[in-house]
Tab-separated table of C-alpha atoms in Angstrom:
chain	number	residue	atom	x	y	z
A	125	UNK	CA	0.007	0.296	0.022
A	126	UNK	CA	1.258	3.539	-0.882
A	127	UNK	CA	0.738	6.440	1.915
A	128	UNK	CA	0.125	9.231	0.279
A	129	UNK	CA	0.395	12.369	3.170
A	130	UNK	CA	-0.944	15.480	2.492
A	131	UNK	CA	-0.481	19.116	4.663
A	132	UNK	CA	-3.354	21.042	4.468
A	133	UNK	CA	-4.022	24.753	6.024
A	134	UNK	CA	-6.913	26.411	4.720
A	135	UNK	CA	-7.070	24.488	1.318
A	136	UNK	CA	-11.131	24.571	0.784
A	137	UNK	CA	-11.030	25.788	-2.430
A	138	UNK	CA	-8.308	23.343	-4.261
A	139	UNK	CA	-9.179	19.990	-1.972
A	140	UNK	CA	-12.132	18.439	-3.289
A	141	UNK	CA	-10.708	18.770	-6.733
A	142	UNK	CA	-6.928	17.081	-5.428
A	143	UNK	CA	-9.093	14.309	-4.201
A	144	UNK	CA	-11.162	13.203	-6.990
A	145	UNK	CA	-7.730	13.220	-9.251
A	146	UNK	CA	-6.096	10.760	-7.093
A	147	UNK	CA	-9.540	8.881	-6.899
A	148	UNK	CA	-8.944	8.612	-10.402
A	149	UNK	CA	-5.734	8.433	-10.864
A	150	UNK	CA	-5.157	5.316	-8.287
A	151	UNK	CA	-8.380	4.047	-9.685
A	152	UNK	CA	-7.190	3.641	-13.282
A	153	UNK	CA	-3.457	2.392	-12.588
A	154	UNK	CA	-4.541	-0.365	-9.772
A	155	UNK	CA	-2.743	0.954	-6.448
A	156	UNK	CA	-4.082	0.450	-3.411
A	157	UNK	CA	-3.608	3.314	-1.353
A	158	UNK	CA	-4.335	5.056	1.281
A	159	UNK	CA	-4.910	9.114	1.476
A	160	UNK	CA	-4.029	11.081	4.463
A	161	UNK	CA	-4.743	14.545	5.632
A	162	UNK	CA	-3.239	16.678	8.213
A	163	UNK	CA	-5.191	19.631	8.432
A	164	UNK	CA	-2.800	21.989	10.597
A	165	UNK	CA	-5.874	24.013	12.354
A	166	UNK	CA	-7.616	25.328	9.268
A	167	UNK	CA	-10.023	27.659	9.769
A	168	UNK	CA	-12.363	27.342	6.929
A	169	UNK	CA	-14.213	24.241	5.536
A	170	UNK	CA	-11.547	22.547	4.922
A	171	UNK	CA	-11.817	19.744	7.528
A	172	UNK	CA	-15.175	19.947	6.903
A	173	UNK	CA	-14.800	18.748	3.011
A	174	UNK	CA	-12.637	15.662	3.988
A	175	UNK	CA	-15.083	14.709	6.413
A	176	UNK	CA	-17.584	14.202	3.858
A	177	UNK	CA	-15.326	12.908	1.064
A	178	UNK	CA	-14.763	10.261	3.756
A	179	UNK	CA	-18.786	9.045	3.922
A	180	UNK	CA	-17.524	7.877	0.570
A	181	UNK	CA	-14.610	6.898	0.033
A	182	UNK	CA	-12.633	4.486	2.527
A	183	UNK	CA	-9.599	4.993	1.232
A	184	UNK	CA	-9.210	8.885	3.326
A	185	UNK	CA	-7.955	8.989	6.881
A	186	UNK	CA	-7.140	12.765	8.940
A	187	UNK	CA	-5.889	13.632	11.208
A	188	UNK	CA	-6.188	17.565	13.036
A	189	UNK	CA	-4.066	19.892	14.985
A	190	UNK	CA	-5.669	21.898	17.379
A	191	UNK	CA	-4.115	24.696	16.215
A	192	UNK	CA	-1.386	25.648	13.403
A	193	UNK	CA	1.597	24.441	14.114
A	194	UNK	CA	3.402	24.803	10.380
A	195	UNK	CA	4.211	22.450	7.794
A	196	UNK	CA	7.306	21.335	9.288
A	197	UNK	CA	5.238	19.622	12.099
A	198	UNK	CA	2.401	18.258	9.420
A	199	UNK	CA	5.157	16.349	7.924
A	200	UNK	CA	6.322	14.697	10.944
A	201	UNK	CA	2.553	13.881	11.662
A	202	UNK	CA	1.934	12.525	7.921
A	203	UNK	CA	5.289	10.144	8.522
A	204	UNK	CA	4.407	9.248	12.040
A	205	UNK	CA	0.517	8.141	10.784
A	206	UNK	CA	1.377	6.702	7.589
A	207	UNK	CA	1.028	2.896	7.314
A	208	UNK	CA	2.247	2.210	3.490
A	209	UNK	CA	5.140	0.397	2.615
A	210	UNK	CA	6.062	3.599	0.698
A	211	UNK	CA	4.823	7.208	1.908
A	212	UNK	CA	4.171	10.267	-0.682
A	213	UNK	CA	4.517	13.718	0.457
A	214	UNK	CA	2.689	15.974	-1.861
A	215	UNK	CA	0.336	19.702	-1.093
A	216	UNK	CA	-3.391	19.536	-2.495
A	217	UNK	CA	-2.487	23.151	-5.127
A	218	UNK	CA	-2.010	20.805	-8.118
A	219	UNK	CA	1.410	22.338	-8.525
A	220	UNK	CA	3.310	19.027	-7.902
A	221	UNK	CA	1.700	16.711	-10.692
A	222	UNK	CA	-0.062	14.306	-8.976
A	223	UNK	CA	0.181	11.731	-12.499
A	224	UNK	CA	3.989	11.867	-11.168
A	225	UNK	CA	2.724	9.746	-8.409
A	226	UNK	CA	2.862	7.007	-10.589
A	227	UNK	CA	6.603	6.977	-12.174
A	228	UNK	CA	7.668	6.930	-8.642
A	229	UNK	CA	6.312	4.570	-7.584
A	230	UNK	CA	7.795	2.750	-10.873
A	231	UNK	CA	11.441	3.981	-9.409
A	232	UNK	CA	10.481	2.915	-5.986
A	233	UNK	CA	10.100	-0.791	-7.709
A	234	UNK	CA	12.778	-0.624	-8.445
A	235	UNK	CA	15.001	-0.578	-6.054
A	236	UNK	CA	15.528	2.730	-4.569
A	237	UNK	CA	14.482	3.961	-1.146
A	238	UNK	CA	13.463	7.129	-1.784
A	239	UNK	CA	12.774	8.794	-5.453
A	240	UNK	CA	13.534	12.674	-5.816
A	241	UNK	CA	10.679	15.006	-7.888
A	242	UNK	CA	13.182	17.556	-8.926
A	243	UNK	CA	11.944	20.402	-10.796
A	244	UNK	CA	13.688	21.685	-14.171
A	245	UNK	CA	12.927	25.382	-13.656
A	246	UNK	CA	11.173	27.809	-11.692
A	247	UNK	CA	9.507	30.081	-13.869
A	248	UNK	CA	6.065	29.463	-12.383
A	249	UNK	CA	8.001	31.476	-9.507
A	250	UNK	CA	8.533	35.509	-9.039
A	251	UNK	CA	12.437	36.430	-9.707
A	252	UNK	CA	12.827	37.210	-6.610
A	253	UNK	CA	11.677	33.511	-4.959
A	254	UNK	CA	13.606	32.115	-7.894
A	255	UNK	CA	16.925	34.041	-6.569
A	256	UNK	CA	16.109	33.816	-2.924
A	257	UNK	CA	15.898	29.858	-3.306
A	258	UNK	CA	19.314	29.642	-5.255
A	259	UNK	CA	21.150	31.686	-3.055
A	260	UNK	CA	19.653	29.578	-0.162
A	261	UNK	CA	20.207	25.951	-2.011
A	262	UNK	CA	23.988	27.471	-2.332
A	263	UNK	CA	24.592	28.747	1.049
A	264	UNK	CA	23.132	25.836	2.775
A	265	UNK	CA	25.011	23.372	0.669
A	266	UNK	CA	28.583	25.138	0.517
A	267	UNK	CA	27.752	25.410	4.943
A	268	UNK	CA	27.077	21.758	5.634
A	269	UNK	CA	28.297	18.482	5.285
A	270	UNK	CA	24.953	16.836	4.604
A	271	UNK	CA	23.914	18.185	1.112
A	272	UNK	CA	20.290	19.113	0.367
A	273	UNK	CA	19.000	18.319	-3.419
A	274	UNK	CA	18.762	21.590	-5.384
A	275	UNK	CA	14.941	22.394	-6.582
A	276	UNK	CA	13.737	19.319	-4.667
A	277	UNK	CA	10.521	19.782	-2.387
A	278	UNK	CA	8.998	17.762	0.043
A	279	UNK	CA	7.150	15.936	-2.935
A	280	UNK	CA	9.073	12.668	-3.275
A	281	UNK	CA	8.332	8.974	-2.290
A	282	UNK	CA	10.325	7.850	0.779
A	283	UNK	CA	9.913	3.379	1.597
A	284	UNK	CA	9.211	2.100	4.545
A	285	UNK	CA	12.714	2.118	6.431
A	286	UNK	CA	13.427	5.907	5.809
A	287	UNK	CA	10.354	6.815	6.897
A	288	UNK	CA	10.888	4.396	10.098
A	289	UNK	CA	14.547	6.242	10.289
A	290	UNK	CA	12.867	9.687	9.881
A	291	UNK	CA	10.333	8.821	12.950
A	292	UNK	CA	12.798	7.615	14.863
A	293	UNK	CA	15.042	10.721	15.329
A	294	UNK	CA	13.911	12.821	18.941
A	295	UNK	CA	14.396	15.893	17.572
A	296	UNK	CA	11.754	18.744	17.754
A	297	UNK	CA	13.350	21.333	15.833
A	298	UNK	CA	13.148	20.425	12.330
A	299	UNK	CA	13.623	21.073	8.824
A	300	UNK	CA	12.410	18.336	6.787
A	301	UNK	CA	14.234	18.518	3.933
A	302	UNK	CA	17.306	18.299	5.506
A	303	UNK	CA	16.381	15.353	7.642
A	304	UNK	CA	15.035	13.559	4.166
A	305	UNK	CA	18.529	13.567	2.901
A	306	UNK	CA	20.685	13.127	6.005
A	307	UNK	CA	19.098	9.536	5.882
A	308	UNK	CA	20.743	8.306	3.096
A	309	UNK	CA	20.434	6.065	1.129
A	310	UNK	CA	20.123	4.633	-2.249
A	311	UNK	CA	17.852	7.657	-4.486
A	312	UNK	CA	16.929	8.043	-7.585
A	313	UNK	CA	15.513	11.514	-9.543
A	314	UNK	CA	12.865	12.188	-11.993
A	315	UNK	CA	12.566	15.681	-13.691
A	316	UNK	CA	9.413	17.650	-14.116
A	317	UNK	CA	8.190	21.296	-14.760
A	318	UNK	CA	5.977	22.563	-11.951
A	319	UNK	CA	2.976	24.293	-13.425
A	320	UNK	CA	1.511	27.556	-11.400
A	321	UNK	CA	-1.183	27.237	-8.636
A	322	UNK	CA	-4.465	26.669	-9.617
A	323	UNK	CA	-6.787	27.349	-6.529
A	324	UNK	CA	-5.399	29.670	-3.880
A	325	UNK	CA	-2.179	31.147	-2.470
A	326	UNK	CA	0.921	30.366	-0.999
A	327	UNK	CA	1.090	30.389	2.976
A	328	UNK	CA	4.689	31.078	2.996
A	329	UNK	CA	4.972	34.512	3.778
A	330	UNK	CA	8.656	35.970	2.996
A	331	UNK	CA	9.290	36.148	6.242
A	332	UNK	CA	8.292	32.007	7.089
A	333	UNK	CA	10.776	31.499	4.295
A	334	UNK	CA	13.096	33.220	5.817
A	335	UNK	CA	12.742	31.473	9.114
A	336	UNK	CA	12.880	28.149	7.551
A	337	UNK	CA	16.053	29.257	5.257
A	338	UNK	CA	17.624	29.554	9.070
A	339	UNK	CA	15.976	26.773	10.607
A	340	UNK	CA	17.700	24.492	7.891
A	341	UNK	CA	21.065	26.208	7.747
A	342	UNK	CA	22.060	26.181	11.363
A	343	UNK	CA	20.108	22.772	12.634
A	344	UNK	CA	22.843	20.893	9.791
A	345	UNK	CA	25.961	22.967	10.103
A	346	UNK	CA	28.265	25.099	13.270
A	347	UNK	CA	30.076	26.567	10.388
A	348	UNK	CA	29.126	29.957	11.288
A	349	UNK	CA	29.533	30.005	14.560
A	350	UNK	CA	33.252	28.111	13.366
A	351	UNK	CA	33.175	31.787	10.593
A	352	UNK	CA	32.736	34.371	13.525
A	353	UNK	CA	35.949	32.720	15.085
A	354	UNK	CA	37.920	33.396	12.512
A	355	UNK	CA	36.292	36.550	11.692
A	356	UNK	CA	37.228	37.550	15.266
A	357	UNK	CA	40.948	36.417	15.113
A	358	UNK	CA	41.464	38.706	12.266
A	359	UNK	CA	39.733	41.562	13.579
A	360	UNK	CA	42.292	41.163	16.778
A	361	UNK	CA	45.293	40.821	14.345
A	362	UNK	CA	44.162	43.716	12.525
A	363	UNK	CA	43.639	45.503	15.895
A	364	UNK	CA	47.096	44.773	17.473
A	365	UNK	CA	48.898	45.473	13.747
A	366	UNK	CA	47.084	49.080	13.913
A	367	UNK	CA	47.903	49.431	17.752
A	368	UNK	CA	51.858	48.820	16.939
A	369	UNK	CA	51.735	51.092	14.254
A	370	UNK	CA	49.602	53.996	16.444
A	371	UNK	CA	52.681	53.522	19.351
A	372	UNK	CA	55.506	53.640	16.856
A	373	UNK	CA	53.964	56.709	14.899
A	374	UNK	CA	53.917	58.470	18.579
A	375	UNK	CA	57.214	57.877	19.852
A	376	UNK	CA	58.631	59.194	16.122
A	377	UNK	CA	56.182	62.326	15.569
A	378	UNK	CA	54.796	62.824	18.668
A	379	UNK	CA	50.645	62.880	20.032
A	380	UNK	CA	48.617	63.427	17.389
A	381	UNK	CA	44.595	64.741	18.460
A	382	UNK	CA	42.952	64.386	15.040
A	383	UNK	CA	41.794	60.675	14.263
A	384	UNK	CA	38.277	61.059	15.987
A	385	UNK	CA	36.528	60.313	13.161
A	386	UNK	CA	38.075	57.302	11.975
A	387	UNK	CA	37.803	56.277	15.587
A	388	UNK	CA	33.832	56.340	16.205
A	389	UNK	CA	34.140	54.067	12.561
A	390	UNK	CA	36.163	51.431	13.815
A	391	UNK	CA	34.403	51.963	17.538
A	392	UNK	CA	30.683	51.274	15.355
A	393	UNK	CA	32.712	48.687	12.722
A	394	UNK	CA	33.509	46.491	15.693
A	395	UNK	CA	30.129	46.814	17.592
A	396	UNK	CA	28.405	45.435	14.485
A	397	UNK	CA	30.572	43.407	14.023
A	398	UNK	CA	30.062	42.076	17.794
A	399	UNK	CA	26.022	41.955	17.708
A	400	UNK	CA	26.072	39.949	14.555
A	401	UNK	CA	28.233	37.389	16.980
A	402	UNK	CA	25.879	37.521	19.145
A	403	UNK	CA	23.074	37.198	17.217
A	404	UNK	CA	24.350	33.885	15.768
A	405	UNK	CA	24.877	32.615	18.906
A	406	UNK	CA	21.579	33.400	20.035
A	407	UNK	CA	20.264	31.417	16.935
A	408	UNK	CA	21.542	28.348	18.501
A	409	UNK	CA	21.326	29.162	21.890
A	410	UNK	CA	17.387	29.470	20.820
A	411	UNK	CA	17.488	26.003	19.473
A	412	UNK	CA	19.202	24.434	22.754
A	413	UNK	CA	16.349	25.939	24.704
A	414	UNK	CA	13.314	25.030	22.364
A	415	UNK	CA	15.209	21.307	22.332
A	416	UNK	CA	15.439	21.410	25.994
A	417	UNK	CA	11.478	21.637	26.940
A	418	UNK	CA	11.052	18.875	25.058
A	419	UNK	CA	7.542	19.744	23.834
A	420	UNK	CA	5.535	17.348	21.845
A	421	UNK	CA	6.066	18.869	17.984
A	422	UNK	CA	1.672	18.530	17.918
A	423	UNK	CA	-0.985	18.259	19.095
A	424	UNK	CA	-4.034	16.053	17.815
A	425	UNK	CA	-7.377	16.931	18.337
A	426	UNK	CA	-9.669	14.653	15.969
A	427	UNK	CA	-8.708	11.870	14.047
A	428	UNK	CA	-10.980	10.828	11.421
């Protein structure tokens, strides 16, 4: 059986069309499946539609959160509750073409434990999103020892052994794309072009994407901390050399009063460097603090 897990948040305009598409696709290809929805605290009629569809589609299951916990938590819950021998996360906005599910399954049957769906272009995205996405993948893969494949989202197939290992990880501050890659296993890739979103709008604002990028980098690399150590050493050496230069100049030429402007610039520069360093340190300490609380990643209100 294949588990198709779908995190949803206020998707009342997309979900019915998505369910019909999946049902027709699975019936046509004679695939045994379950369609598992993770309702991430929707405030519209998303859960009501799922419940209505479940009444005449036994393949549908649903888990509803008590509030919005975020997509990473919803993906975690989907992996935990999925019963299939292979699991496929997919969004209901139809940007990830459902017909690719069959291609993913065929690759999995050939022996791959992970089958990635890679976008061949991002022409459906805005210029800003394309540039920021490219910068994120570049920075993450330069800083982290564990690379994540570029232009590959959550849409992929994972075999049961992969899912079990991800479920065994105890951390609560989760960057799922990184965890998917961290576990390893034999993988294969299929390529596709992503169409524009047909209904609704993306729930990821620029601020959420920025925080997700920080989560990804700090979850899989301590290099930013090491870099700041080297920056501190370099600044200390430059300060020492400049101090020697000033002392030598004073001994040879006497004490000179001018230099107030350059002194203020240096003080402000060093102050800014220190604040940035404290901020980077704070990102890591904040994640340690959140992990130490050991709060559950999500709270389930209902199961359908």
